[in-house]
Coordinates of C-alpha atoms and ligand atoms in Angstrom, one line a residue:
X1 CA -39.2 3.4 -0.2
X2 CA -42.6 3.3 -1.9
X3 CA -44.7 4.9 0.5
X4 CA -48.1 6.1 -0.7
X5 CA -49.1 10.1 -0.6
X6 CA -52.9 9.4 -0.9
X7 CA -54.1 10.3 2.5
X8 CA -56.5 7.3 4.3
X9 CA -60.1 7.7 5.0
X10 CA -59.0 6.2 8.8
X11 CA -58.2 8.1 11.7
X12 CA -57.3 5.1 13.8
X13 CA -56.5 1.8 13.1
X14 CA -56.1 -1.7 15.1
X15 CA -53.4 -4.0 13.2
X16 CA -54.2 -7.7 14.1
X17 CA -50.8 -9.3 13.0
X18 CA -50.3 -13.2 14.1
X19 CA -47.0 -14.4 15.7
X20 CA -46.7 -16.5 12.3
X21 CA -46.6 -12.9 10.9
X22 CA -43.2 -12.5 12.7
X23 CA -41.3 -15.6 12.1
X24 CA -40.4 -14.7 8.3
X25 CA -39.1 -18.4 7.0
X26 CA -38.8 -20.1 10.3
X27 CA -40.8 -22.3 11.9
X28 CA -41.0 -20.2 15.0
X29 CA -39.6 -17.6 16.5
X30 CA -38.8 -14.2 15.3
X31 CA -37.3 -13.6 12.0
X32 CA -34.8 -9.9 12.5
X33 CA -35.8 -9.0 9.3
X34 CA -38.9 -9.4 9.0
X35 CA -40.3 -8.2 12.4
X36 CA -37.4 -4.8 10.8
X37 CA -39.6 -5.2 7.6
X38 CA -42.8 -4.9 9.8
X39 CA -41.7 -2.2 11.5
X40 CA -40.6 0.3 8.9
X41 CA -44.7 -0.4 7.0
X42 CA -45.8 0.4 10.7
X43 CA -44.1 4.1 10.7
X44 CA -44.7 4.3 7.5
X45 CA -48.5 4.0 8.3
X46 CA -48.2 6.0 11.4
X47 CA -46.2 9.1 9.0
X48 CA -49.5 9.6 7.4
X49 CA -51.2 10.8 10.4
X50 CA -53.2 7.3 11.7
X51 CA -53.1 6.5 15.1
X52 CA -52.4 2.4 15.1
X53 CA -53.1 -0.2 17.9
X54 CA -51.6 -3.4 16.6
X55 CA -52.8 -6.4 19.1
X56 CA -49.9 -9.2 18.5
X57 CA -50.5 -13.2 18.2
X58 CA -47.8 -15.3 20.0
X59 CA -48.5 -18.7 17.4
X60 CA -45.0 -18.3 16.3
X61 CA -44.1 -19.5 19.8
X62 CA -46.6 -21.2 21.3
X63 CA -50.9 -21.1 21.0
X64 CA -53.3 -22.7 23.8
X65 CA -54.9 -24.9 21.9
X66 CA -51.8 -27.0 20.7
X67 CA -50.2 -27.1 24.9
X68 CA -53.8 -28.4 25.4
X69 CA -53.7 -31.4 22.8
X70 CA -49.8 -32.6 24.7
X71 CA -51.9 -33.2 28.3
X72 CA -51.4 -29.3 30.3
X73 CA -54.8 -27.6 31.3
X74 CA -56.3 -25.4 28.8
X75 CA -56.7 -22.5 30.8
X76 CA -52.7 -22.6 32.3
X77 CA -51.8 -23.6 27.7
X78 CA -53.1 -20.3 27.5
X79 CA -51.0 -18.3 29.7
X80 CA -48.2 -19.6 28.2
X81 CA -49.7 -18.6 25.1
X82 CA -50.9 -14.9 26.3
X83 CA -47.0 -14.8 27.7
X84 CA -45.8 -15.8 24.1
X85 CA -47.6 -12.3 23.0
X86 CA -45.7 -10.1 25.2
X87 CA -42.1 -11.6 23.7
X88 CA -43.8 -11.1 20.0
X89 CA -44.9 -7.1 21.7
X90 CA -41.3 -6.3 23.2
X91 CA -39.6 -7.4 20.0
X92 CA -41.6 -5.1 18.1
X93 CA -41.8 -2.3 20.3
X94 CA -38.0 -2.4 20.0
X95 CA -38.3 -2.5 16.3
X96 CA -40.2 0.6 16.0
X97 CA -37.9 2.4 19.1
X98 CA -35.1 1.6 16.6
X99 CA -36.5 3.3 14.0
X100 CA -36.6 6.5 16.4
X101 CA -40.5 6.5 16.3
X102 CA -42.4 6.6 19.6
X103 CA -43.8 3.1 20.6
X104 CA -45.6 1.5 23.5
X105 CA -46.7 -2.0 24.6
X106 CA -49.3 -2.0 26.7
X107 CA -49.9 -5.8 28.5
X108 CA -53.3 -6.8 29.4
X109 CA -51.8 -9.5 31.7
X110 CA -50.3 -6.7 34.1
X111 CA -46.2 -7.5 34.0
X112 CA -45.2 -3.6 35.2
X113 CA -41.7 -4.7 35.6
X114 CA -41.5 -5.2 31.2
X115 CA -44.1 -3.1 30.0
X116 CA -47.0 -1.0 30.7
X117 CA -51.0 -2.7 32.1
X118 CA -53.2 -2.3 29.6
X119 CA -55.8 -0.3 30.0
X120 CA -58.0 1.8 27.8
X121 CA -57.0 4.8 29.4
X122 CA -53.2 4.2 29.0
X123 CA -53.8 3.1 25.5
X124 CA -56.0 6.0 24.3
X125 CA -53.1 8.7 25.6
X126 CA -50.8 6.9 23.4
X127 CA -53.0 6.9 20.7
X128 CA -53.4 10.8 21.4
X129 CA -49.3 11.1 21.7
X130 CA -48.8 9.5 18.0
X131 CA -46.8 6.5 19.9
X132 CA -47.4 3.1 17.9
X133 CA -49.3 1.4 20.6
X134 CA -48.5 -2.3 20.6
X135 CA -51.1 -4.2 22.9
X136 CA -49.7 -8.4 24.6
X137 CA -51.5 -10.6 26.0
X138 CA -54.4 -10.7 23.7
X139 CA -57.8 -10.1 26.4
X140 CA -55.9 -11.2 29.2
X141 CA -57.8 -14.2 29.7
X142 CA -57.8 -17.8 28.9
X143 CA -60.2 -19.0 26.2
X144 CA -59.7 -16.3 23.6
X145 CA -57.8 -16.0 20.6
X146 CA -55.7 -12.3 20.1
X147 CA -58.2 -12.2 17.0
X148 CA -60.5 -11.2 19.8
X149 CA -58.5 -9.4 21.0
X150 CA -57.9 -7.4 18.3
X151 CA -61.5 -7.1 17.1
X152 CA -62.3 -6.0 21.5
X153 CA -59.5 -3.7 21.6
X154 CA -61.5 -2.1 18.2
X155 CA -64.6 -2.1 20.0
X156 CA -63.2 0.1 23.1
X157 CA -60.6 2.3 21.5
X158 CA -63.1 3.0 19.3
X159 CA -61.1 1.9 15.9
X160 CA -62.4 2.7 12.2
X161 CA -60.8 -0.4 11.3
X162 CA -59.8 -3.9 12.2
X163 CA -56.8 -4.7 9.4
X164 CA -56.1 -8.2 9.9
X165 CA -52.7 -8.9 8.0
X166 CA -53.1 -12.5 7.1
X167 CA -50.7 -14.7 4.6
X168 CA -53.9 -14.9 1.6
X169 CA -54.9 -10.9 0.4
X170 CA -58.1 -11.9 1.5
X171 CA -61.3 -13.1 1.6
X172 CA -61.8 -16.2 -1.1
X173 CA -64.8 -17.9 -2.7
X174 CA -62.7 -21.3 -1.5
X175 CA -59.4 -21.9 -0.1
X176 CA -57.2 -20.5 -3.2
X177 CA -54.0 -23.5 -1.9
X178 CA -56.7 -25.8 -2.0
X179 CA -59.0 -25.1 -5.3
X180 CA -57.6 -23.1 -7.7
X181 CA -60.6 -21.7 -9.2
X182 CA -61.1 -19.3 -6.1
X183 CA -61.5 -15.5 -6.4
X184 CA -60.8 -12.5 -3.9
X185 CA -63.8 -10.9 -2.8
X186 CA -63.2 -6.8 -3.0
X187 CA -65.9 -6.1 -0.8
X188 CA -68.0 -7.6 1.6
X189 CA -70.8 -7.1 4.4
X190 CA -70.2 -9.0 7.6
X191 CA -73.5 -10.5 6.7
X192 CA -72.9 -11.7 3.2
X193 CA -69.3 -13.6 5.3
X194 CA -71.6 -15.3 7.5
X195 CA -74.1 -16.1 5.3
X196 CA -72.1 -17.4 3.0
X197 CA -69.7 -19.2 5.2
X198 CA -66.1 -17.5 5.0
X199 CA -64.1 -17.4 7.9
X200 CA -62.6 -13.6 7.9
X201 CA -61.9 -13.8 11.8
X202 CA -62.5 -16.9 14.6
X203 CA -66.2 -16.5 15.8
X204 CA -65.7 -15.2 18.4
X205 CA -64.0 -11.9 17.1
X206 CA -66.4 -11.3 13.6
X207 CA -69.4 -10.8 16.5
X208 CA -68.0 -8.4 18.0
X209 CA -67.0 -6.9 14.7
X210 CA -70.1 -7.2 13.2
X211 CA -72.6 -6.0 16.3
X212 CA -70.6 -3.2 16.3
X213 CA -70.1 -2.3 13.0
X214 CA -66.4 -2.0 12.5
X215 CA -64.9 -2.8 9.1
X216 CA -62.7 -5.9 9.2
X217 CA -59.8 -5.4 6.0
X218 CA -57.8 -8.1 5.4
X219 CA -54.9 -8.3 3.6
X220 CA -51.7 -10.0 3.4
X221 CA -47.8 -9.1 5.5
X222 CA -46.2 -10.6 2.9
X223 CA -45.3 -7.6 0.6
X224 CA -43.1 -4.6 2.5
X225 CA -45.3 -1.9 3.1
X226 CA -49.0 -4.4 2.9
X227 CA -50.4 -2.0 5.9
X228 CA -48.9 1.4 4.6
X229 CA -50.8 -0.1 1.1
X230 CA -53.8 -1.4 3.1
X231 CA -54.7 1.8 4.0
X232 CA -54.3 3.5 1.2
X233 CA -56.4 1.6 -0.4
X234 CA -54.1 0.3 -2.7
X235 CA -52.6 -3.0 -3.0
X236 CA -55.0 -6.1 -2.4
X237 CA -57.2 -6.6 -0.2
X238 CA -61.0 -7.5 1.0
X239 CA -62.6 -5.6 2.5
X240 CA -65.7 -6.2 5.6
X241 CA -68.5 -3.4 5.7
X242 CA -70.8 -3.3 8.0
Ligands
UDP1 N1 -54.4 -16.3 24.2 C1 -55.4 -16.2 25.5 N2 -56.0 -14.6 25.8 C2 -56.0 -14.0 24.9 C3 -55.1 -14.3 23.5 C4 -54.2 -15.6 23.7 O1 -55.5 -17.4 26.3 O2 -57.2 -13.3 25.1 C5 -53.6 -17.2 23.8 C6 -54.1 -18.2 23.3 O3 -53.3 -19.6 24.2 C7 -53.5 -18.4 21.6 C8 -52.2 -17.7 22.2 O4 -52.3 -16.6 22.9 O5 -53.1 -19.3 21.3 C9 -51.7 -17.3 21.1 O6 -52.3 -16.4 20.3 P1 -52.9 -16.3 18.8 O7 -53.3 -18.4 18.9 O8 -54.2 -15.8 18.8 O9 -51.6 -16.5 18.0 P2 -52.0 -16.1 17.1 O10 -52.1 -17.5 15.8 O11 -52.3 -14.6 16.2 O12 -50.4 -15.9 16.6

């Protein structure tokens, strides 16, 4: 595995991993190979000495907004969505531990028989021990997304950056799937992203990151070693800075 030997600038990061990133080629659920590849990548990144918190989404199982569209009251549908993130967190925790690296899932929705409840202190303690911390349950509240969970944890855990893993290798001038002439930004400020109306993360998440002056790196999780490469400043990405 080609792991960069370059030292990353960031000491502590929060990685936002959508549920979709874990479904691989499937239409939903968890893909074993994809989970293993991402676990490898996270372990390689942790071996560089970076403290890593991962906020996992749940869209590969359930999104509250879709449940609401089908008539489930929104707050309840979001509860189902938050439960979906716990499934992903437990699967990722196991995939990382299988590689001999310690991982701890912490849930913002307390379910102590499955994993530790999230608290800032518990997360900082686990990060300090070098464990990869997997944050389930988003913010723990309905009407939010795990993007916002990532920005919130990024701020409260004093992370140097939010690493937003997507299926596109950065932020483009227009949707590159619809507009073939669209070009990727290498670097942007938070203010430029707003002025140009570019969707980097959802609005609440972006506002939190901007207010707390947290850089956001947007990169594609499709490649092996994507997280490690992004940390080392290699590969394609867009860096959003204050
Ligand atoms: N969710 C929530 N509060 C949060 C985070 C997530 O209610 O703070 C619910 C919401 O229903 C959301 C679902 O969990 O649709 C899964 O999260 P998200 O859509 O962010 O997952 P992703 O799209 O990243 O896979």
